[in-house]
Rosetta silent file (secondary structure, phi, psi, omega in degrees, C-alpha in Angstrom):
SEQUENCE: XXXXXXXXXXXXXXXXXXXXXXXXXXXXXXXXXXXXXXXXXXXXXXXXXXXXXXXXXXXXXXXXXXXXXXXXXXXXXXXXXXXXXXXXXXXXXXXXXXXXXXXXXXXXXXXXXXXXXXXXXXXXXXXXXXXXXXXXXXXXXXXXXXXXXXXXXXXXXXXXXXXXXXXXXXXXXXXXXXXXXXXXXXXXXXXXXXXXXXX
SCORE:     score description
SCORE:     0.000 S_00000001
   1 L     0.000  -43.871 -179.724 -175.049    2.991   68.385 S_00000001
   2 H   -60.385  -39.191 -178.959 -178.346    3.891   70.021 S_00000001
   3 H   -68.517  -41.133 -179.307 -179.956    0.800   68.531 S_00000001
   4 H   -64.176  -42.323 -174.382 -177.103   -1.439   69.641 S_00000001
   5 H   -92.566  -19.591  177.083 -177.072   -0.133   73.214 S_00000001
   6 H    51.269 -126.323 -177.500 -180.794    0.564   73.655 S_00000001
   7 H   -64.422  -20.220 -177.554 -181.531    1.461   77.290 S_00000001
   8 H   -86.299    0.949 -173.408 -177.824    1.247   78.112 S_00000001
   9 H   -61.961  -43.593 -178.826 -176.896    4.031   75.662 S_00000001
  10 H   -60.446  -42.358  178.366 -176.854    6.854   78.244 S_00000001
  11 H   -64.996  -41.581  179.721 -174.565    4.827   80.501 S_00000001
  12 H   -65.023  -38.592  179.065 -172.280    3.917   77.592 S_00000001
  13 H   -65.774  -42.051  178.660 -172.093    7.569   76.541 S_00000001
  14 H   -61.949  -45.219  179.166 -171.233    8.629   80.108 S_00000001
  15 H   -61.349  -44.665  178.878 -168.525    5.952   80.261 S_00000001
  16 H   -60.509  -40.093  179.401 -167.098    7.092   76.888 S_00000001
  17 H   -63.549  -42.549  177.656 -166.997   10.676   78.183 S_00000001
  18 H   -59.884  -41.982  179.777 -165.070    9.576   81.291 S_00000001
  19 H   -68.012  -38.439  178.657 -162.564    7.768   79.067 S_00000001
  20 H   -63.018  -40.183 -177.470 -162.237   10.770   76.742 S_00000001
  21 H   -75.697  -37.820 -171.068 -161.518   13.048   79.709 S_00000001
  22 H  -124.566  -10.483 -174.695 -159.212   10.785   81.688 S_00000001
  23 L   -55.702  -48.301 -178.546 -158.280    7.702   79.653 S_00000001
  24 L   -72.409  -45.006 -179.681 -155.044    9.061   78.195 S_00000001
  25 L   -53.619  -40.057 -175.708 -154.131   11.033   81.318 S_00000001
  26 L   -96.993   11.394  175.683 -154.340    7.891   83.452 S_00000001
  27 L    69.460   27.200 -179.978 -152.540    5.664   80.979 S_00000001
  28 L   -91.505  -30.208 -178.849 -155.627    3.608   80.133 S_00000001
  29 L  -139.792  147.468  175.123 -155.676    4.453   76.415 S_00000001
  30 L   -79.727  159.365 -178.189 -153.135    5.792   73.948 S_00000001
  31 L   -57.829  -32.153 -178.463 -153.790    9.158   72.219 S_00000001
  32 L   -76.772  -13.150 -179.210 -154.473    7.414   68.894 S_00000001
  33 L   -78.810  -28.671 -172.078 -157.146    5.259   70.507 S_00000001
  34 H   -58.917  -44.770  178.825 -159.448    8.152   71.443 S_00000001
  35 H   -61.993  -24.166 -177.830 -160.874    8.938   67.968 S_00000001
  36 H  -107.892   22.976 -175.252 -161.764    5.244   67.639 S_00000001
  37 H   -54.561  -47.227 -177.849 -163.013    4.813   71.200 S_00000001
  38 H   -67.459  -55.715 -173.869 -166.527    3.714   70.202 S_00000001
  39 H   -69.912  -44.980 -172.181 -165.706    1.387   67.291 S_00000001
  40 H   -75.868  -31.648 -172.663 -162.396   -0.014   68.506 S_00000001
  41 H  -117.872  -55.397 -173.076 -163.250   -0.488   72.179 S_00000001
  42 H   -71.818  -52.032  179.687 -166.862    0.015   73.262 S_00000001
  43 H   -67.104  -38.565  177.074 -168.668   -1.600   70.312 S_00000001
  44 H   -58.266  -41.687  178.499 -165.933   -4.241   70.071 S_00000001
  45 H   -65.376  -34.651 -179.009 -166.577   -5.138   73.735 S_00000001
  46 H   -66.991  -19.444 -177.731 -170.322   -5.406   73.069 S_00000001
  47 L   -61.158  -23.556 -177.342 -169.631   -8.163   70.499 S_00000001
  48 L   -80.464  -19.575 -171.749 -169.246  -10.716   73.318 S_00000001
  49 H   -55.684  -43.663 -179.532 -172.702  -10.078   74.811 S_00000001
  50 H   -60.997  -16.641 -176.611 -174.709  -12.524   72.607 S_00000001
  51 H   -97.618   -0.393 -179.836 -172.489  -15.383   73.851 S_00000001
  52 L   -76.284  155.954  179.501 -173.030  -14.726   77.562 S_00000001
  53 L   -66.683  159.690 -179.133 -175.233  -17.033   79.647 S_00000001
  54 L   -69.954  -24.343  173.517 -178.910  -16.145   80.114 S_00000001
  55 L  -154.830  169.702  175.430 -178.264  -15.787   83.851 S_00000001
  56 L   117.875 -156.582 -172.976 -175.525  -16.220   86.415 S_00000001
  57 E  -116.656  136.619 -178.752 -172.091  -14.827   87.218 S_00000001
  58 E  -125.073  135.135  174.097 -169.459  -13.514   84.823 S_00000001
  59 E  -109.908  135.158  174.789 -165.824  -12.656   85.588 S_00000001
  60 E  -109.004  114.601 -174.556 -163.886  -10.234   83.395 S_00000001
  61 E   -92.190  132.252 -179.414 -160.172  -10.953   83.731 S_00000001
  62 L    65.542   51.799 -171.960 -157.664   -8.121   83.297 S_00000001
  63 L   -60.399  -31.474  177.157 -160.404   -5.501   83.048 S_00000001
  64 L    57.270 -116.443  179.835 -157.999   -2.578   82.577 S_00000001
  65 L   -78.787   -8.339  179.325 -159.988    0.415   81.338 S_00000001
  66 L   116.588   16.501 -179.943 -163.184   -1.664   81.620 S_00000001
  67 L  -105.479  126.890   -4.695 -163.242   -3.607   78.343 S_00000001
  68 L   -91.482    1.350 -170.654 -165.340   -5.657   78.040 S_00000001
  69 H   -52.004  -48.574 -178.352 -166.472   -5.834   81.713 S_00000001
  70 H   -66.622  -40.620 -179.663 -168.050   -2.376   82.084 S_00000001
  71 H   -63.428  -41.808  177.323 -169.742   -2.632   78.673 S_00000001
  72 H   -61.293  -45.415 -178.509 -171.164   -6.054   79.623 S_00000001
  73 H   -60.613  -36.108  178.344 -172.418   -4.676   82.949 S_00000001
  74 H   -69.719  -42.594 -175.388 -174.241   -1.848   81.131 S_00000001
  75 H   -81.371  -25.388 -177.925 -175.826   -4.134   78.541 S_00000001
  76 L  -128.065   70.109 -178.906 -176.650   -7.026   80.893 S_00000001
  77 L   -64.238  -10.666  179.664 -177.725   -5.579   84.270 S_00000001
  78 L   -82.249  -11.838  179.648 -179.294   -8.995   85.032 S_00000001
  79 L   -97.149  150.019  173.742 -175.863  -10.669   85.291 S_00000001
  80 E   -89.406  117.442 -176.373 -173.506  -10.533   88.289 S_00000001
  81 E  -108.682  131.830  172.735 -170.209   -9.160   86.966 S_00000001
  82 E  -114.887  123.185  176.358 -166.855   -9.408   88.741 S_00000001
  83 E   -94.426  123.272 -179.351 -164.013   -7.271   87.385 S_00000001
  84 E  -111.020  116.035 -175.970 -160.620   -8.833   88.149 S_00000001
  85 L  -142.998  132.567 -178.037 -157.686   -6.434   87.834 S_00000001
  86 L   -87.371  -36.510 -173.085 -154.224   -6.572   89.427 S_00000001
  87 L   -74.503  130.687 -175.241 -152.921   -3.044   88.816 S_00000001
  88 H   -58.730  -47.298 -175.683 -153.777   -0.551   91.539 S_00000001
  89 H   -66.512  -33.749  177.995 -154.296    2.492   89.301 S_00000001
  90 H   -71.871  -40.566  178.782 -156.569    0.537   86.957 S_00000001
  91 H   -62.693  -38.276  178.445 -158.547   -0.938   89.857 S_00000001
  92 H   -61.604  -46.280  178.031 -158.935    2.598   91.261 S_00000001
  93 H   -59.563  -46.487 -178.646 -160.297    3.798   87.903 S_00000001
  94 H   -61.225  -39.902  177.058 -162.722    0.866   87.680 S_00000001
  95 H   -59.605  -41.520  178.973 -163.991    1.651   91.189 S_00000001
  96 H   -65.243  -41.451  179.674 -164.693    5.236   90.115 S_00000001
  97 H   -63.175  -45.509 -179.673 -166.544    4.058   86.973 S_00000001
  98 H   -57.939  -45.235  179.945 -168.677    1.615   88.992 S_00000001
  99 H   -67.765  -47.175 -176.704 -169.679    4.403   91.420 S_00000001
 100 H   -61.336  -39.622 -178.048 -170.187    7.063   88.754 S_00000001
 101 L   -92.477   -0.022  177.638 -172.394    4.800   86.594 S_00000001
 102 L    55.948   49.418 -177.366 -174.138    3.325   89.646 S_00000001
 103 L   -88.456   91.532 -175.974 -173.457   -0.253   88.535 S_00000001
 104 L   -82.133    0.902  176.322 -174.917   -2.292   91.370 S_00000001
 105 L   -99.905   12.326 -174.840 -174.388   -5.575   89.492 S_00000001
 106 E  -119.229  134.928  173.561 -170.583   -5.183   89.566 S_00000001
 107 E  -117.451  140.201  179.641 -167.982   -6.339   92.099 S_00000001
 108 E  -108.671  129.012  176.630 -164.347   -5.295   91.820 S_00000001
 109 E  -121.052  117.652  174.233 -161.550   -7.689   92.831 S_00000001
 110 L   -88.922   96.554 -174.971 -157.974   -6.438   92.906 S_00000001
 111 L  -163.836  166.560  170.618 -156.274   -9.785   92.384 S_00000001
 112 L   -87.234  149.630 -176.426 -154.625  -12.022   89.837 S_00000001
 113 H   -52.438  -40.729 -175.870 -156.992  -14.451   88.114 S_00000001
 114 H   -72.376  -11.035  177.435 -155.226  -17.462   89.649 S_00000001
 115 H   -87.761  -14.963 -175.970 -155.772  -16.068   93.180 S_00000001
 116 L   -82.807  129.244 -174.914 -159.568  -15.967   92.789 S_00000001
 117 L   -97.180  -15.793 -179.065 -161.287  -19.034   94.233 S_00000001
 118 L   -68.154  161.681  177.028 -164.873  -18.411   93.021 S_00000001
 119 L  -117.707  146.978 -173.298 -166.291  -20.181   89.956 S_00000001
 120 E  -128.799  158.232  177.460 -168.214  -18.452   87.165 S_00000001
 121 E   -77.518  -25.295  175.105 -170.674  -19.264   84.373 S_00000001
 122 E  -152.523  148.575  175.466 -168.527  -17.265   81.937 S_00000001
 123 E  -127.220  127.056  178.819 -165.118  -15.616   81.963 S_00000001
 124 E  -109.676  154.454  177.066 -164.327  -12.832   79.498 S_00000001
 125 E  -157.274  140.219  178.731 -160.940  -11.421   78.510 S_00000001
 126 E  -139.527  125.745  178.689 -159.760   -8.870   75.983 S_00000001
 127 L    54.594   42.162 -179.796 -156.119   -8.056   75.163 S_00000001
 128 L  -101.529  -51.355 -177.221 -154.877   -9.974   78.206 S_00000001
 129 L  -165.986  169.261  175.177 -152.710  -12.796   76.805 S_00000001
 130 L   -67.947  164.471 -170.564 -152.522  -15.329   74.004 S_00000001
 131 H   -60.770  -39.597 -179.988 -155.071  -18.142   74.208 S_00000001
 132 H   -58.345  -48.519 -179.496 -152.652  -20.758   75.650 S_00000001
 133 H   -66.879  -40.352 -178.800 -151.719  -18.490   78.544 S_00000001
 134 H   -61.289  -42.029  178.172 -155.321  -17.333   78.964 S_00000001
 135 H   -61.827  -44.010  178.894 -156.569  -20.917   79.325 S_00000001
 136 H   -62.004  -38.792 -178.481 -153.928  -21.561   81.993 S_00000001
 137 H   -71.781  -35.026 -166.904 -154.948  -18.365   83.842 S_00000001
 138 H  -111.804  -12.742 -173.473 -158.707  -18.813   83.689 S_00000001
 139 H   -59.615  -32.311  178.761 -159.638  -22.501   83.481 S_00000001
 140 H   -68.440  -13.575 -179.176 -159.839  -22.718   87.287 S_00000001
 141 H   -88.618  -10.169 -172.623 -162.509  -19.987   87.283 S_00000001
 142 E   -90.192  128.004  170.927 -164.959  -21.963   85.128 S_00000001
 143 E   -72.242  162.516  170.291 -167.889  -23.902   86.570 S_00000001
 144 E   -55.903  129.840 -176.834 -168.954  -27.104   84.782 S_00000001
 145 E    88.626   -9.339 -178.794 -170.743  -25.840   81.659 S_00000001
 146 E   -78.210  156.378 -176.367 -168.996  -22.451   81.972 S_00000001
 147 E  -126.936  138.145  166.208 -167.243  -20.781   79.028 S_00000001
 148 E   -85.211  127.144  178.748 -164.129  -18.722   78.509 S_00000001
 149 E  -120.370  103.004 -176.297 -165.012  -16.028   75.952 S_00000001
 150 E  -103.257  126.612  177.513 -161.882  -14.358   74.619 S_00000001
 151 E   -84.640  120.911 -174.467 -162.134  -11.339   72.310 S_00000001
 152 E  -129.143  166.252  178.183 -159.472  -11.760   69.653 S_00000001
 153 L  -105.794 -144.445 -173.595 -158.320  -10.181   66.418 S_00000001
 154 L   -63.119  -22.083 -176.970 -156.940  -11.528   63.160 S_00000001
 155 L   -87.932    8.480 -175.113 -154.648  -14.046   64.901 S_00000001
 156 H   -51.724  -47.525 -176.103 -157.533  -15.942   66.530 S_00000001
 157 H   -63.275  -43.466  179.600 -157.161  -19.017   64.342 S_00000001
 158 H   -63.428  -40.644  179.573 -153.393  -19.279   64.882 S_00000001
 159 H   -64.844  -38.907  178.830 -153.865  -18.875   68.651 S_00000001
 160 H   -63.771  -44.299  178.066 -156.484  -21.634   68.703 S_00000001
 161 H   -58.295  -46.537 -178.455 -154.091  -23.982   66.826 S_00000001
 162 H   -65.307  -25.633 -172.765 -151.282  -23.196   69.272 S_00000001
 163 H   -94.673   -0.514 -174.506 -153.559  -23.773   72.283 S_00000001
 164 H   -51.771  -48.252 -176.939 -154.941  -27.218   71.333 S_00000001
 165 H   -64.853  -45.143 -178.707 -152.676  -29.103   73.764 S_00000001
 166 H   -62.891  -41.387  179.098 -153.236  -26.669   76.664 S_00000001
 167 H   -60.833  -45.496  178.635 -157.023  -26.782   76.169 S_00000001
 168 H   -61.828  -45.813 -177.190 -156.957  -30.609   76.257 S_00000001
 169 H   -58.972  -35.542 -179.377 -154.692  -30.647   79.299 S_00000001
 170 L   -88.733   11.494  176.712 -157.170  -28.445   81.195 S_00000001
 171 L    56.773   41.211  178.166 -160.025  -30.819   80.220 S_00000001
 172 E  -107.181  158.779  178.816 -161.901  -28.161   78.245 S_00000001
 173 L   -71.864  158.770  177.403 -163.878  -28.610   75.029 S_00000001
 174 L   -52.970  140.689 -179.126 -162.384  -27.773   71.655 S_00000001
 175 L   -69.038  142.850  175.869 -162.263  -24.028   70.943 S_00000001
 176 E  -119.942  134.295  178.236 -164.934  -22.513   68.681 S_00000001
 177 E  -103.626  123.722  175.281 -164.342  -19.232   66.838 S_00000001
 178 E  -105.023  127.574  176.545 -167.343  -16.936   66.336 S_00000001
 179 E   -96.262  123.888 -178.440 -166.948  -14.125   63.783 S_00000001
 180 E  -120.312  124.927  175.189 -168.969  -11.045   64.710 S_00000001
 181 E   -96.542  117.991 -177.761 -169.375   -8.052   62.418 S_00000001
 182 E   -96.718  165.077  177.611 -170.062   -4.977   64.539 S_00000001
 183 L   -52.228  138.637 -175.256 -171.504   -1.608   63.397 S_00000001
 184 L    92.717    7.099  177.275 -168.913    0.126   61.253 S_00000001
 185 L    57.795   29.707  174.254 -168.125   -3.256   59.633 S_00000001
 186 E   -83.279  144.200  179.222 -165.382   -4.090   62.114 S_00000001
 187 E  -102.676  128.281  176.008 -164.733   -7.808   62.557 S_00000001
 188 E  -120.801  136.046  176.544 -164.374   -9.254   66.050 S_00000001
 189 E  -103.079  126.117  174.372 -163.460  -12.846   66.790 S_00000001
 190 E  -107.304  116.637  177.930 -164.902  -14.421   69.920 S_00000001
 191 E   -96.494  121.200 -177.509 -163.042  -17.586   70.891 S_00000001
 192 E  -109.652  124.597  176.640 -165.214  -19.817   73.077 S_00000001
 193 E  -127.651  122.783 -170.130 -163.689  -22.594   75.183 S_00000001
 194 E  -112.916  144.465  169.652 -166.087  -24.479   77.445 S_00000001
 195 E   -87.304  119.554 -176.973 -165.732  -26.657   80.524 S_00000001
 196 L   -59.000  148.046  173.824 -167.986  -29.655   79.811 S_00000001
 197 L   -67.507  148.333  178.660 -170.918  -30.247   82.150 S_00000001
 198 L   -67.579  139.924 -177.453 -170.379  -33.182   84.425 S_00000001
 199 L   -65.576    0.000    0.000 -172.058  -36.314   82.986 S_00000001
């Protein structure tokens, strides 16, 4: 874990402690999730980092407890991160995390994805919706050349098949599935759907 998180390890540990103390209490995580907090959530969220742009702005849609948005912000302090969350209690929690961890590269927006007018170089999402719905929710947030990076599980391939028409309709490039093996030999699927650069 220390090797994976490097300089961000202290921040990640602090964040994990906050989740251990309040995650279940505030309805952010189920009781069975806590023993697997690092492998199932924090390390899983870190799997998306290699696919992020080298610079620019990233939106995390449906941030919830902060996965993957907070983890991205810790690992990539050079990126501008916007957390987009509709639920008041979750947005309140995210605000507390941002202050507590002193994340000055993070902006919090309490809104639905389709209400946000800004455009981003990448949009991340984890456990928000199936890929077809996710494309409909987020395609308007992507700049030319920008990518939707969805963290998915075993159903990634089936979701990509189901979303072919929706992806085409939104004028996005064909989906690519990246398989990432994280520490602890967990497999994470990153589904990448890109808005082509203008010719």
